């Protein structure tokens, strides 16, 4: 039986398990804990899941010792958001034209936060039309790049850092109801969780990426606390 650390959920080496005292020490986070009275600390066995189908906007290639998975950001929601940006930015342009024409500088300062929202949203929509995310895996590293327009989230992960990849559901509640987006997360050996990609409209993309990246990285797929489970 394997034992996992209750803090970081990383399997504990057999040399760090003391059967006589019921104590174990995690080398990853230095946590010392009892395992003899905690049956839930038994590591989950590897699971077999059906392969997720490749989403239409995903392009995958393999060669020269690398696996490359790329997907376009564009989806129909960006068409709706385009009209919303035109409406939002148009109101602000009329507001500032009126304020500057009348010399009402205080009036010009009033919607500063609305301008910031408009700029951010407009840039995101523009990225939605042209950007692609590329995940590249070689023999030791996974890189994530968003291009051609700059966007936060370009990262590199050494295989040795990553204990598991998993799909995570994010639920947002607002005036218009409940909406869900899906992220691909990485559980690191030090117990930290990092977001690899975010904002997918459905779980299909992160689940597809999880399965193929884990297979390439030779990670045994086991459940992760809090991950999205397809019904």
Coordinates of C-alpha atoms in Angstrom, one line a residue:
X1 CA 0.0 0.0 0.0
X2 CA 1.2 3.5 -0.9
X3 CA 0.8 6.4 1.5
X4 CA 0.2 9.9 0.4
X5 CA 0.9 13.1 2.3
X6 CA -2.3 14.8 3.6
X7 CA -0.8 18.2 2.9
X8 CA 0.4 17.9 -0.7
X9 CA -1.1 14.6 -1.8
X10 CA 2.3 13.4 -3.0
X11 CA 3.2 9.7 -2.5
X12 CA 5.6 9.2 0.4
X13 CA 8.8 7.1 -0.2
X14 CA 8.8 3.7 1.6
X15 CA 12.0 4.7 3.4
X16 CA 10.1 7.6 5.0
X17 CA 7.4 5.4 6.5
X18 CA 7.9 4.0 10.0
X19 CA 5.6 1.0 10.5
X20 CA 6.5 0.7 14.2
X21 CA 5.5 4.2 15.1
X22 CA 2.8 4.8 12.5
X23 CA 4.6 8.0 11.4
X24 CA 5.6 9.2 8.0
X25 CA 7.5 12.2 6.6
X26 CA 7.0 13.8 3.3
X27 CA 10.2 14.8 1.5
X28 CA 8.4 17.2 -0.7
X29 CA 6.9 19.5 2.0
X30 CA 8.5 18.1 5.1
X31 CA 5.2 17.3 6.7
X32 CA 5.3 14.7 9.5
X33 CA 2.0 12.8 10.0
X34 CA 0.3 9.7 11.3
X35 CA -0.9 7.2 8.7
X36 CA -1.9 4.2 10.9
X37 CA -5.2 5.8 11.9
X38 CA -5.9 7.6 8.6
X39 CA -7.1 5.1 6.0
X40 CA -7.9 7.9 3.6
X41 CA -4.2 8.5 3.1
X42 CA -3.8 5.4 1.0
X43 CA -2.9 6.4 -2.5
X44 CA -5.6 6.1 -5.0
X45 CA -4.9 3.4 -7.6
X46 CA -4.3 4.4 -11.2
X47 CA -7.6 4.8 -13.0
X48 CA -8.6 4.0 -16.5
X49 CA -10.7 6.6 -18.3
X50 CA -11.9 6.6 -21.9
X51 CA -9.9 8.9 -24.1
X52 CA -11.4 12.4 -24.6
X53 CA -12.1 13.2 -28.2
X54 CA -10.0 15.9 -29.9
X55 CA -11.9 19.3 -30.0
X56 CA -12.4 20.7 -33.5
X57 CA -10.1 23.7 -33.0
X58 CA -7.2 21.6 -31.7
X59 CA -4.2 20.7 -33.9
X60 CA -1.8 18.1 -32.6
X61 CA 1.5 17.0 -34.0
X62 CA 4.4 14.8 -32.9
X63 CA 8.0 14.7 -34.2
X64 CA 11.6 15.3 -33.4
X65 CA 11.0 14.1 -29.8
X66 CA 8.3 16.7 -29.2
X67 CA 4.5 16.7 -28.8
X68 CA 2.8 20.0 -29.8
X69 CA -0.8 20.7 -29.1
X70 CA -2.2 24.1 -30.3
X71 CA -5.7 25.5 -30.2
X72 CA -7.3 28.7 -31.4
X73 CA -9.1 30.9 -28.9
X74 CA -12.0 31.9 -31.2
X75 CA -15.5 30.7 -30.3
X76 CA -18.9 32.2 -31.0
X77 CA -19.0 34.1 -27.7
X78 CA -16.5 36.6 -29.2
X79 CA -19.0 37.6 -31.8
X80 CA -21.5 38.6 -29.1
X81 CA -18.7 40.3 -27.2
X82 CA -17.7 42.3 -30.3
X83 CA -21.1 44.0 -30.4
X84 CA -21.0 44.6 -26.7
X85 CA -17.6 46.3 -27.0
X86 CA -18.9 48.4 -29.9
X87 CA -21.8 49.5 -27.7
X88 CA -19.7 50.1 -24.6
X89 CA -16.9 51.9 -26.3
X90 CA -19.4 53.9 -28.4
X91 CA -21.1 55.3 -25.3
X92 CA -17.7 56.3 -23.9
X93 CA -16.7 58.1 -27.1
X94 CA -19.9 60.1 -27.1
X95 CA -19.4 60.9 -23.4
X96 CA -15.8 62.2 -23.9
X97 CA -16.7 64.1 -27.1
X98 CA -19.4 65.9 -25.2
X99 CA -17.1 66.5 -22.2
X100 CA -14.3 67.9 -24.2
X101 CA -16.5 70.0 -26.4
X102 CA -18.0 71.7 -23.3
X103 CA -14.8 71.9 -21.4
X104 CA -16.2 69.9 -18.5
X105 CA -13.0 68.3 -17.3
X106 CA -14.7 66.8 -14.2
X107 CA -17.2 65.1 -16.4
X108 CA -14.2 63.6 -18.4
X109 CA -12.7 62.1 -15.2
X110 CA -15.9 60.4 -14.1
X111 CA -15.9 57.3 -16.3
X112 CA -12.2 56.4 -15.9
X113 CA -13.0 52.9 -14.5
X114 CA -15.4 52.3 -17.4
X115 CA -12.6 53.2 -19.8
X116 CA -10.3 50.7 -18.1
X117 CA -13.0 48.0 -18.4
X118 CA -13.6 48.9 -22.1
X119 CA -9.9 48.8 -23.0
X120 CA -9.4 45.5 -21.2
X121 CA -12.5 43.9 -22.7
X122 CA -11.7 45.1 -26.2
X123 CA -8.2 43.8 -26.0
X124 CA -9.4 40.4 -24.8
X125 CA -11.9 40.2 -27.7
X126 CA -9.2 41.1 -30.2
X127 CA -7.0 38.3 -28.7
X128 CA -10.0 36.0 -29.0
X129 CA -10.1 36.5 -32.8
X130 CA -6.3 36.1 -33.5
X131 CA -4.6 34.3 -30.6
X132 CA -3.5 30.6 -30.4
X133 CA -2.2 28.8 -27.3
X134 CA 0.6 26.3 -28.0
X135 CA 1.6 23.6 -25.5
X136 CA 4.9 22.0 -26.4
X137 CA 6.3 18.9 -24.6
X138 CA 9.8 17.6 -25.1
X139 CA 11.7 15.1 -23.1
X140 CA 11.8 17.1 -19.9
X141 CA 9.7 20.2 -20.1
X142 CA 6.2 21.5 -20.9
X143 CA 6.0 25.0 -22.2
X144 CA 2.8 27.1 -22.6
X145 CA 2.8 30.1 -25.0
X146 CA -0.1 32.5 -26.0
X147 CA 0.5 34.3 -29.3
X148 CA 0.7 36.4 -31.4
X149 CA -0.8 39.1 -29.1
X150 CA 0.8 39.2 -25.6
X151 CA -1.3 37.6 -22.9
X152 CA -0.4 36.5 -19.3
X153 CA 0.3 32.9 -18.7
X154 CA 3.3 32.0 -20.7
X155 CA 5.0 29.4 -18.5
X156 CA 7.4 26.5 -18.4
X157 CA 7.1 23.4 -16.2
X158 CA 9.8 20.8 -15.7
X159 CA 8.4 17.3 -15.8
X160 CA 10.0 16.7 -12.5
X161 CA 7.9 19.4 -10.9
X162 CA 4.5 18.0 -11.9
X163 CA 2.7 15.3 -9.9
X164 CA -0.6 15.4 -11.7
X165 CA -2.6 17.4 -14.3
X166 CA -6.3 17.8 -13.8
X167 CA -9.4 19.6 -15.1
X168 CA -11.0 22.2 -12.8
X169 CA -14.4 23.7 -13.0
X170 CA -14.9 27.4 -12.1
X171 CA -18.5 28.5 -11.3
X172 CA -19.4 32.2 -11.5
X173 CA -22.7 33.5 -10.2
X174 CA -24.0 36.9 -11.4
X175 CA -27.1 38.8 -12.3
X176 CA -27.6 36.8 -15.4
X177 CA -27.3 33.4 -13.7
X178 CA -24.6 30.8 -13.3
X179 CA -21.8 30.3 -15.8
X180 CA -19.0 27.8 -15.8
X181 CA -15.5 27.8 -17.3
X182 CA -12.9 25.1 -17.2
X183 CA -9.1 25.2 -16.5
X184 CA -6.3 22.8 -16.9
X185 CA -4.4 22.7 -13.6
X186 CA -1.1 21.3 -12.5
X187 CA -0.5 19.8 -9.0
X188 CA 3.2 20.1 -8.3
X189 CA 5.2 17.9 -6.1
X190 CA 5.6 20.7 -3.5
X191 CA 1.8 20.7 -3.1
X192 CA 1.3 23.9 -5.0
X193 CA -1.4 24.2 -7.7
X194 CA -0.8 26.2 -10.9
X195 CA -3.1 27.1 -13.7
X196 CA -1.8 25.9 -17.0
X197 CA -4.7 27.2 -19.2
X198 CA -7.9 28.9 -18.2
X199 CA -11.3 30.0 -19.4
X200 CA -12.3 27.0 -21.6
X201 CA -16.0 27.0 -22.5
X202 CA -16.3 23.2 -21.9
X203 CA -14.3 20.5 -20.1
X204 CA -13.5 18.8 -23.4
X205 CA -10.3 20.9 -24.1
X206 CA -8.7 20.6 -20.6
X207 CA -9.6 16.9 -20.3
X208 CA -8.0 16.2 -23.8
X209 CA -4.9 18.2 -22.9
X210 CA -4.6 16.4 -19.5
X211 CA -4.8 12.9 -20.9
X212 CA -2.3 13.5 -23.8
X213 CA 0.2 15.5 -21.7
X214 CA 0.2 13.1 -18.8
X215 CA 0.7 10.2 -21.3
X216 CA 3.7 12.0 -22.8
X217 CA 5.1 12.9 -19.4
X218 CA 4.6 9.3 -18.2
X219 CA 2.4 10.4 -15.3
X220 CA 0.1 7.8 -13.8
X221 CA -3.4 9.3 -13.8
X222 CA -4.9 9.3 -10.3
X223 CA -7.8 11.4 -8.9
X224 CA -7.0 14.9 -7.6
X225 CA -9.0 16.5 -4.8
X226 CA -11.4 19.1 -6.2
X227 CA -11.0 18.1 -9.9
X228 CA -13.9 18.2 -12.4
X229 CA -15.4 14.7 -12.8
X230 CA -17.5 14.2 -15.9
X231 CA -20.8 12.5 -15.1

